[in-house]
CSV table of C-alpha atoms and ligand atoms in Angstrom, one decimal:
chain,number,residue,atom,x,y,z
A,1,MET,CA,-12.2,-39.1,58.9
A,2,ASN,CA,-15.4,-39.4,57.0
A,3,THR,CA,-15.7,-35.7,56.4
A,4,LYS,CA,-12.0,-35.7,55.3
A,5,THR,CA,-12.7,-38.4,52.7
A,6,ASN,CA,-15.8,-36.6,51.5
A,7,SER,CA,-14.0,-33.3,51.1
A,8,SER,CA,-11.1,-34.8,49.3
A,9,LYS,CA,-13.6,-36.5,46.9
A,10,LEU,CA,-15.2,-33.2,46.4
A,11,ILE,CA,-11.9,-31.5,45.6
A,12,CYS,CA,-11.1,-34.4,43.2
A,13,HIS,CA,-14.4,-33.9,41.4
A,14,LEU,CA,-13.9,-30.2,41.3
A,15,LEU,CA,-10.4,-30.6,39.8
A,16,VAL,CA,-11.8,-33.0,37.1
A,17,ILE,CA,-14.5,-30.5,36.2
A,18,LEU,CA,-12.0,-27.7,36.1
A,19,ALA,CA,-9.7,-29.7,33.9
A,20,LEU,CA,-12.6,-30.5,31.5
A,21,VAL,CA,-13.8,-27.0,31.4
A,22,SER,CA,-10.4,-25.6,30.7
A,23,THR,CA,-9.7,-28.1,27.9
A,24,VAL,CA,-12.9,-27.1,26.2
A,25,PHE,CA,-12.2,-23.4,26.6
A,26,LEU,CA,-8.5,-23.6,25.7
A,27,GLY,CA,-9.4,-25.7,22.7
A,28,LYS,CA,-11.9,-23.1,21.6
A,29,ALA,CA,-9.5,-20.3,22.2
A,30,GLN,CA,-7.0,-21.9,19.8
A,31,GLU,CA,-9.7,-21.9,17.1
A,32,GLU,CA,-10.9,-18.4,18.0
A,33,PRO,CA,-11.0,-16.4,14.8
A,34,SER,CA,-9.3,-13.5,16.6
A,35,GLU,CA,-6.2,-15.7,16.8
A,36,LYS,CA,-5.8,-15.5,13.0
A,37,GLY,CA,-4.8,-12.4,11.2
A,38,LEU,CA,-5.7,-11.1,7.7
A,39,LYS,CA,-2.6,-12.8,6.3
A,40,ASP,CA,-3.7,-16.2,7.6
A,41,TYR,CA,-7.2,-15.9,6.0
A,42,TYR,CA,-5.6,-14.9,2.7
A,43,LYS,CA,-2.6,-17.4,2.8
A,44,ASP,CA,-3.9,-19.3,-0.2
A,45,TYR,CA,-4.6,-16.0,-2.1
A,46,PHE,CA,-1.9,-13.3,-1.9
A,47,PRO,CA,0.3,-11.6,0.6
A,48,ILE,CA,-1.4,-8.8,2.6
A,49,GLY,CA,0.8,-5.8,3.0
A,50,VAL,CA,0.7,-2.5,5.0
A,51,ALA,CA,2.4,0.9,4.5
A,52,VAL,CA,4.4,1.9,7.6
A,53,TYR,CA,6.3,4.7,9.1
A,54,PRO,CA,9.3,3.8,11.4
A,55,GLN,CA,7.5,4.9,14.6
A,56,ALA,CA,4.9,2.2,14.0
A,57,LEU,CA,7.4,-0.6,14.4
A,58,GLU,CA,7.2,-0.8,18.2
A,59,GLY,CA,4.5,-1.3,20.8
A,60,GLU,CA,0.9,-2.1,20.0
A,61,SER,CA,1.1,-1.0,16.3
A,62,ALA,CA,4.0,-3.4,15.8
A,63,GLU,CA,1.9,-6.2,17.3
A,64,LEU,CA,-1.0,-5.4,15.0
A,65,ILE,CA,1.4,-5.4,12.0
A,66,LEU,CA,2.8,-8.8,12.9
A,67,LYS,CA,-0.6,-10.3,13.5
A,68,HIS,CA,-2.2,-9.3,10.3
A,69,PHE,CA,0.4,-8.6,7.6
A,70,ASN,CA,3.1,-10.5,5.9
A,71,SER,CA,4.3,-7.7,3.6
A,72,MET,CA,5.3,-4.1,4.2
A,73,THR,CA,5.9,-0.9,2.2
A,74,PRO,CA,7.6,2.2,3.7
A,75,GLU,CA,5.0,5.0,3.3
A,76,ASN,CA,7.5,7.8,2.9
A,77,VAL,CA,11.1,7.0,4.0
A,78,MET,CA,12.3,5.5,0.7
A,79,LYS,CA,10.9,8.2,-1.5
A,80,MET,CA,13.5,10.2,-3.5
A,81,GLY,CA,13.4,13.3,-1.3
A,82,PRO,CA,13.4,11.7,2.2
A,83,ILE,CA,16.1,9.2,1.3
A,84,HIS,CA,18.3,11.4,-0.9
A,85,PRO,CA,17.8,15.0,0.2
A,86,GLU,CA,21.0,16.4,-1.4
A,87,GLU,CA,23.2,15.2,-4.2
A,88,ASP,CA,26.0,13.9,-1.9
A,89,ARG,CA,23.8,12.9,1.1
A,90,TYR,CA,21.6,9.8,1.6
A,91,ASN,CA,19.5,9.5,4.7
A,92,TRP,CA,19.4,5.7,5.4
A,93,GLU,CA,18.4,5.7,9.1
A,94,TYR,CA,14.6,5.4,8.8
A,95,ALA,CA,14.7,3.3,5.6
A,96,ASP,CA,17.1,0.8,7.3
A,97,GLN,CA,14.8,0.6,10.3
A,98,VAL,CA,11.9,-0.5,8.1
A,99,ALA,CA,14.1,-3.0,6.1
A,100,ASP,CA,15.6,-4.4,9.4
A,101,PHE,CA,12.1,-5.0,10.9
A,102,ALA,CA,11.0,-6.7,7.7
A,103,VAL,CA,14.0,-9.0,7.7
A,104,LYS,CA,13.8,-9.7,11.4
A,105,HIS,CA,10.2,-10.7,11.2
A,106,ASN,CA,10.3,-12.4,7.8
A,107,LEU,CA,7.9,-10.0,6.1
A,108,LYS,CA,8.1,-9.3,2.4
A,109,LEU,CA,9.2,-5.8,1.6
A,110,ARG,CA,8.1,-3.6,-1.4
A,111,GLY,CA,10.2,-0.5,-2.2
A,112,HIS,CA,8.4,2.8,-2.9
A,113,ALA,CA,9.4,4.6,-5.1
A,114,LEU,CA,12.5,5.1,-7.2
A,115,CYS,CA,11.3,7.8,-9.6
A,116,TRP,CA,8.4,10.2,-8.9
A,117,HIS,CA,7.7,13.9,-9.6
A,118,ASN,CA,6.5,14.4,-6.0
A,119,GLN,CA,8.6,14.3,-2.8
A,120,ALA,CA,11.8,14.5,-4.9
A,121,GLY,CA,14.6,16.8,-4.0
A,122,ASP,CA,14.6,20.0,-6.0
A,123,TRP,CA,18.4,19.7,-6.4
A,124,LEU,CA,17.8,16.9,-9.0
A,125,PHE,CA,16.5,19.3,-11.6
A,126,LYS,CA,18.9,22.2,-11.0
A,127,ASP,CA,22.4,22.9,-12.2
A,128,GLU,CA,25.0,24.7,-10.1
A,129,ASN,CA,23.7,28.1,-11.2
A,130,GLY,CA,20.1,27.3,-10.3
A,131,GLY,CA,19.1,26.8,-14.0
A,132,GLN,CA,17.5,23.7,-15.4
A,133,VAL,CA,19.8,20.7,-15.7
A,134,SER,CA,20.4,18.9,-19.0
A,135,LYS,CA,18.8,15.6,-19.9
A,136,GLU,CA,22.2,13.9,-19.8
A,137,VAL,CA,22.9,15.1,-16.3
A,138,LEU,CA,19.4,14.3,-15.0
A,139,LEU,CA,19.5,10.8,-16.4
A,140,GLN,CA,23.0,10.3,-14.8
A,141,ARG,CA,21.5,11.5,-11.4
A,142,LEU,CA,18.6,9.1,-11.8
A,143,LYS,CA,21.0,6.3,-12.5
A,144,ASP,CA,23.2,7.1,-9.5
A,145,HIS,CA,20.1,7.3,-7.3
A,146,ILE,CA,18.5,4.1,-8.5
A,147,THR,CA,21.7,2.1,-8.4
A,148,THR,CA,22.7,3.2,-4.9
A,149,VAL,CA,19.2,2.7,-3.3
A,150,VAL,CA,18.4,-0.6,-5.1
A,151,LYS,CA,21.8,-2.1,-4.3
A,152,ARG,CA,21.6,-1.2,-0.6
A,153,TYR,CA,18.4,-3.2,-0.2
A,154,LYS,CA,19.2,-6.0,-2.6
A,155,GLY,CA,18.0,-9.3,-1.2
A,156,LYS,CA,15.7,-7.5,1.3
A,157,ILE,CA,13.3,-5.8,-1.1
A,158,TYR,CA,11.7,-8.1,-3.6
A,159,ALA,CA,9.8,-5.5,-5.7
A,160,TRP,CA,10.1,-1.8,-6.3
A,161,ASP,CA,7.7,0.8,-7.6
A,162,VAL,CA,10.2,1.9,-10.2
A,163,VAL,CA,8.2,4.8,-11.7
A,164,ASN,CA,5.2,6.3,-9.8
A,165,GLU,CA,2.4,8.4,-11.4
A,166,ALA,CA,3.9,9.3,-14.8
A,167,ILE,CA,0.6,9.3,-16.6
A,168,SER,CA,-1.3,12.6,-17.0
A,169,ASP,CA,-4.8,13.1,-15.5
A,170,LYS,CA,-5.8,15.2,-18.5
A,171,GLU,CA,-7.9,13.2,-20.8
A,172,ASP,CA,-6.1,14.3,-24.0
A,173,GLU,CA,-2.5,14.1,-22.6
A,174,PHE,CA,-0.5,10.9,-22.3
A,175,LEU,CA,2.3,11.6,-19.9
A,176,ARG,CA,2.3,14.0,-17.0
A,177,ASP,CA,4.0,17.3,-17.7
A,178,SER,CA,6.5,16.9,-14.8
A,179,GLN,CA,10.1,18.1,-14.7
A,180,TRP,CA,11.2,14.6,-15.5
A,181,TYR,CA,9.1,14.7,-18.7
A,182,GLN,CA,10.0,18.3,-19.6
A,183,ILE,CA,13.7,17.5,-19.4
A,184,CYS,CA,13.9,13.9,-20.6
A,185,GLY,CA,10.7,13.2,-22.5
A,186,GLU,CA,9.5,9.6,-22.1
A,187,ASP,CA,13.1,8.3,-21.9
A,188,PHE,CA,13.3,8.7,-18.1
A,189,ILE,CA,10.7,6.0,-17.7
A,190,ILE,CA,12.4,3.4,-19.9
A,191,LYS,CA,15.8,4.3,-18.3
A,192,ALA,CA,14.5,4.0,-14.8
A,193,PHE,CA,13.4,0.4,-15.4
A,194,GLU,CA,16.7,-0.3,-17.2
A,195,TYR,CA,18.8,1.1,-14.2
A,196,ALA,CA,16.7,-0.8,-11.6
A,197,HIS,CA,17.1,-4.1,-13.5
A,198,GLU,CA,20.9,-3.6,-13.9
A,199,ALA,CA,21.2,-2.9,-10.1
A,200,ASP,CA,19.4,-6.1,-9.1
A,201,PRO,CA,18.3,-8.5,-11.9
A,202,ASP,CA,16.2,-10.5,-9.4
A,203,LEU,CA,13.9,-7.6,-8.6
A,204,LYS,CA,10.3,-7.4,-9.6
A,205,LEU,CA,9.8,-4.0,-11.3
A,206,PHE,CA,6.4,-2.2,-11.1
A,207,TYR,CA,4.8,0.8,-12.7
A,208,ASN,CA,2.5,2.2,-10.0
A,209,ASP,CA,-0.4,4.8,-10.4
A,210,TYR,CA,-3.7,6.0,-8.9
A,211,SER,CA,-7.0,6.1,-10.8
A,212,ALA,CA,-5.6,3.0,-12.5
A,213,VAL,CA,-9.1,1.4,-12.9
A,214,HIS,CA,-10.6,4.5,-14.5
A,215,PRO,CA,-11.0,3.4,-18.2
A,216,VAL,CA,-9.2,6.4,-19.7
A,217,LYS,CA,-6.2,6.3,-17.4
A,218,ARG,CA,-6.2,2.5,-17.6
A,219,ASP,CA,-5.7,2.6,-21.3
A,220,LYS,CA,-2.9,5.0,-21.0
A,221,ILE,CA,-1.1,2.9,-18.4
A,222,TYR,CA,-1.6,-0.1,-20.7
A,223,LYS,CA,0.0,1.9,-23.5
A,224,LEU,CA,2.9,2.8,-21.3
A,225,VAL,CA,3.6,-0.7,-20.2
A,226,LYS,CA,3.5,-1.9,-23.7
A,227,MET,CA,5.9,0.8,-24.7
A,228,ILE,CA,8.4,-0.3,-22.0
A,229,GLN,CA,8.0,-4.0,-23.2
A,230,ASP,CA,8.5,-3.0,-26.8
A,231,ALA,CA,11.7,-1.2,-25.9
A,232,GLY,CA,12.9,-4.6,-24.7
A,233,VAL,CA,13.2,-3.4,-21.1
A,234,PRO,CA,11.9,-5.6,-18.2
A,235,ILE,CA,8.7,-4.7,-16.4
A,236,HIS,CA,7.0,-7.3,-14.2
A,237,GLY,CA,4.0,-5.7,-12.8
A,238,VAL,CA,1.4,-2.9,-12.6
A,239,GLY,CA,0.5,-1.4,-9.2
A,240,ILE,CA,-3.1,-0.3,-9.0
A,241,GLN,CA,-2.7,2.1,-6.0
A,242,GLY,CA,-6.3,1.5,-4.9
A,243,HIS,CA,-7.1,4.8,-3.3
A,244,PHE,CA,-10.8,4.1,-3.6
A,245,SER,CA,-13.8,5.5,-1.9
A,246,ILE,CA,-17.2,4.3,-0.7
A,247,TYR,CA,-18.5,5.6,-4.1
A,248,GLU,CA,-16.0,4.1,-6.4
A,249,PRO,CA,-14.8,2.1,-8.3
A,250,SER,CA,-17.5,0.0,-9.9
A,251,GLU,CA,-17.0,-3.8,-9.8
A,252,GLN,CA,-16.9,-3.8,-13.6
A,253,ASP,CA,-14.2,-1.2,-13.9
A,254,LEU,CA,-12.1,-3.0,-11.3
A,255,ARG,CA,-12.4,-6.4,-13.1
A,256,ASP,CA,-11.8,-4.8,-16.6
A,257,ALA,CA,-8.6,-3.1,-15.3
A,258,ILE,CA,-7.2,-6.2,-13.7
A,259,GLU,CA,-7.9,-8.2,-16.8
A,260,LYS,CA,-6.5,-5.6,-19.2
A,261,TYR,CA,-3.2,-5.3,-17.3
A,262,ALA,CA,-3.0,-9.1,-16.9
A,263,SER,CA,-3.3,-9.4,-20.7
A,264,LEU,CA,0.1,-7.8,-21.0
A,265,GLY,CA,1.6,-10.8,-19.2
A,266,VAL,CA,2.5,-8.9,-16.1
A,267,GLU,CA,1.6,-9.3,-12.4
A,268,VAL,CA,-0.9,-7.0,-10.9
A,269,GLN,CA,-0.9,-5.7,-7.3
A,270,ILE,CA,-3.1,-3.5,-5.3
A,271,THR,CA,-0.4,-1.4,-3.7
A,272,GLU,CA,-2.0,1.4,-1.7
A,273,LEU,CA,-5.4,0.3,-0.6
A,274,ASP,CA,-7.8,2.6,1.3
A,275,VAL,CA,-11.5,3.3,1.1
A,276,SER,CA,-12.2,7.0,1.7
A,277,VAL,CA,-15.5,7.8,3.3
A,278,TYR,CA,-15.8,10.9,1.0
A,279,HIS,CA,-16.0,11.5,-2.7
A,280,LYS,CA,-12.6,11.2,-4.4
A,281,GLU,CA,-10.8,14.4,-5.3
A,282,HIS,CA,-7.3,14.5,-6.8
A,283,SER,CA,-6.0,18.0,-5.9
A,284,ARG,CA,-5.6,19.7,-2.6
A,285,ARG,CA,-8.2,22.2,-1.4
A,286,ASP,CA,-8.7,24.5,1.5
A,287,PRO,CA,-8.9,23.2,5.1
A,288,LEU,CA,-12.3,22.3,6.4
A,289,PRO,CA,-14.2,25.0,8.1
A,290,LYS,CA,-14.0,24.5,11.9
A,291,ASP,CA,-17.7,23.7,12.3
A,292,GLU,CA,-17.9,21.1,9.5
A,293,ASP,CA,-18.7,17.6,10.8
A,294,ASP,CA,-16.1,14.9,10.0
A,295,THR,CA,-17.3,12.2,12.3
A,296,PHE,CA,-17.7,8.6,11.0
A,297,LYS,CA,-21.4,8.3,10.2
A,298,PRO,CA,-23.5,5.1,10.1
A,299,GLU,CA,-24.3,5.5,6.4
A,300,GLN,CA,-20.6,5.9,5.5
A,301,GLU,CA,-19.8,2.9,7.7
A,302,GLN,CA,-22.4,0.8,5.9
A,303,LYS,CA,-21.2,1.8,2.4
A,304,GLN,CA,-17.6,1.1,3.4
A,305,ILE,CA,-18.5,-2.4,4.6
A,306,GLU,CA,-20.2,-3.1,1.3
A,307,GLN,CA,-17.3,-1.6,-0.7
A,308,TYR,CA,-14.6,-3.6,1.1
A,309,ASP,CA,-16.8,-6.7,0.7
A,310,MET,CA,-17.0,-6.2,-3.1
A,311,LEU,CA,-13.3,-5.3,-3.4
A,312,PHE,CA,-12.0,-8.4,-1.7
A,313,ARG,CA,-14.5,-10.7,-3.4
A,314,VAL,CA,-13.1,-9.5,-6.7
A,315,PHE,CA,-9.5,-9.7,-5.4
A,316,ARG,CA,-10.1,-13.3,-4.4
A,317,ASP,CA,-11.5,-14.1,-7.9
A,318,TYR,CA,-8.2,-12.9,-9.4
A,319,LYS,CA,-5.9,-14.7,-7.0
A,320,ASP,CA,-3.9,-16.1,-9.9
A,321,THR,CA,-3.2,-12.6,-11.3
A,322,LEU,CA,-2.8,-10.6,-8.1
A,323,THR,CA,0.5,-11.0,-6.3
A,324,GLY,CA,-0.2,-8.7,-3.4
A,325,VAL,CA,-2.7,-6.4,-1.7
A,326,THR,CA,-1.2,-3.6,0.4
A,327,PHE,CA,-3.1,-1.2,2.7
A,328,TRP,CA,-1.9,2.4,2.8
A,329,ASN,CA,-1.4,2.4,6.5
A,330,ILE,CA,-2.4,0.4,9.5
A,331,SER,CA,-5.5,1.9,11.2
A,332,ASP,CA,-7.8,5.0,11.2
A,333,ARG,CA,-5.5,6.4,13.9
A,334,TYR,CA,-3.5,7.9,11.0
A,335,SER,CA,-3.9,8.1,7.3
A,336,TRP,CA,-2.5,10.4,4.6
A,337,LEU,CA,-6.2,11.0,3.8
A,338,ASP,CA,-6.6,13.0,7.1
A,339,ASN,CA,-4.7,15.7,5.2
A,340,PHE,CA,-5.5,15.0,1.6
A,341,PRO,CA,-7.3,16.5,-0.3
A,342,VAL,CA,-8.5,18.5,2.7
A,343,ARG,CA,-6.1,19.4,5.4
A,344,GLY,CA,-7.4,18.4,8.8
A,345,ARG,CA,-10.5,16.5,7.6
A,346,LYS,CA,-10.5,13.2,9.5
A,347,ASN,CA,-11.0,10.1,7.3
A,348,TYR,CA,-11.7,6.5,8.3
A,349,PRO,CA,-10.4,4.5,5.3
A,350,LEU,CA,-8.9,1.3,6.8
A,351,LEU,CA,-10.0,-1.9,8.4
A,352,PHE,CA,-8.9,-1.1,12.0
A,353,ASN,CA,-10.3,1.8,14.0
A,354,GLU,CA,-8.5,4.5,16.0
A,355,GLU,CA,-8.3,2.0,19.0
A,356,LEU,CA,-6.6,-0.5,16.6
A,357,GLN,CA,-9.7,-2.7,16.8
A,358,PRO,CA,-11.1,-4.5,13.7
A,359,LYS,CA,-14.0,-2.6,12.2
A,360,LYS,CA,-17.2,-4.3,10.9
A,361,ALA,CA,-15.7,-4.1,7.4
A,362,TYR,CA,-12.8,-6.3,8.6
A,363,TYR,CA,-15.2,-9.2,9.4
A,364,LYS,CA,-16.7,-8.9,5.9
A,365,VAL,CA,-13.2,-9.2,4.4
A,366,ILE,CA,-12.4,-12.4,6.3
A,367,ASP,CA,-15.9,-13.9,5.6
A,368,PHE,CA,-15.5,-15.9,2.3
A,369,GLU,CA,-18.8,-17.9,2.7
A,370,LYS,CA,-21.4,-15.6,1.4
B,1,HAH,C1,-0.1,8.2,-3.5
B,1,HAH,N1,-0.5,9.3,-4.4
B,1,HAH,C2,1.4,8.1,-3.5
B,1,HAH,O1,1.8,7.1,-4.4
B,1,HAH,C3,2.0,7.7,-2.1
B,1,HAH,O2,3.4,7.8,-2.2
B,1,HAH,C4,1.5,8.7,-1.1
B,1,HAH,O3,2.1,8.4,0.2
B,1,HAH,C5,0.1,8.8,-1.1
B,1,HAH,C6,-0.6,8.5,-2.2
B,1,HAH,C7,-1.9,9.3,-4.6
B,1,HAH,C8,-2.4,10.6,-5.2
B,1,HAH,C9,-3.7,10.7,-5.5
B,1,HAH,O4,-4.6,9.7,-5.2
B,1,HAH,C10,-4.2,11.9,-6.1
B,1,HAH,C11,-3.4,12.9,-6.4
B,1,HAH,C12,-2.1,12.8,-6.1
B,1,HAH,C13,-1.6,11.6,-5.5
């Protein structure tokens, strides 16, 4: 009897201790930083987006997307070529998958891109005899394309990159010498914004480009946006792509660019953020020799931590101007930089590693205290 009472007392004590310990631990677990995602840390600043391909929308990468991001951009599937490969054929399947996922999980969706010189079907620029099409026909094709694509995702996509990369990289040239420009002059840019606005007047319309914090290109983008505004056509934002590296940009150039664009009265977004661990190059070159080392080195890691720290400190400072920061893919498992500018050279540009775990740079980005 006595032993029985003693042992039930002991069990009682043990249960109380267990209950106390688990409350403490569970309580802690709820506050664990790992329960929060990037989007939660930045909820008072701006939406945090990610570029996706449809295969990423299931399994562990989908979980990662839902934990950390509240905005998405399809990396490729809404570009002119993939979505409209022939004059009479649209390929909606993959683009719809991305749009459906965004709607289902209540993520904001940015469209990319309605008019671009790259990844655009060759058919656009050719007549039935294979010669160059007239300006009139090309603008009509642009209108059909923009109207059809914008209307399909009306209410699902809140902002589109209407024109991508129309500025020249040559110091003394304003607009890129693309087929769009050769056939239409600068009118294709104005018209693209006009068509997009007509198709969905509620849309936010962006001009998007790389090297957009470089002072020479920045001033040309400024001039272009002003030109669109002066034509009386709506434009709501400038997308700084944000393909940066551990060596650039400088904090000053970044601040100057954000301020200069904001002075036009438009929103600014960082639309394609990644921080390459190599020096930036803007054209393709030969594949890496087999014996060249492309492992992630401690010096690169350290520089990348510092660069991400600086970038997000500046982004937070401009929270009233920036209406979005989007990473150009999810993790170092895959990035377009693995094949650009050097085919097959591994890069490590994002905040999650190849195992989808947060890198050290991630912890800097969520640490606002310093
Ligand atoms: C971007 N171009 C494109 O906007 C995006 O659609 C693509 O998926 C990847 C990058 C960037 C770019 C560059 O930084 C240098 C030269 C050409 C293109």
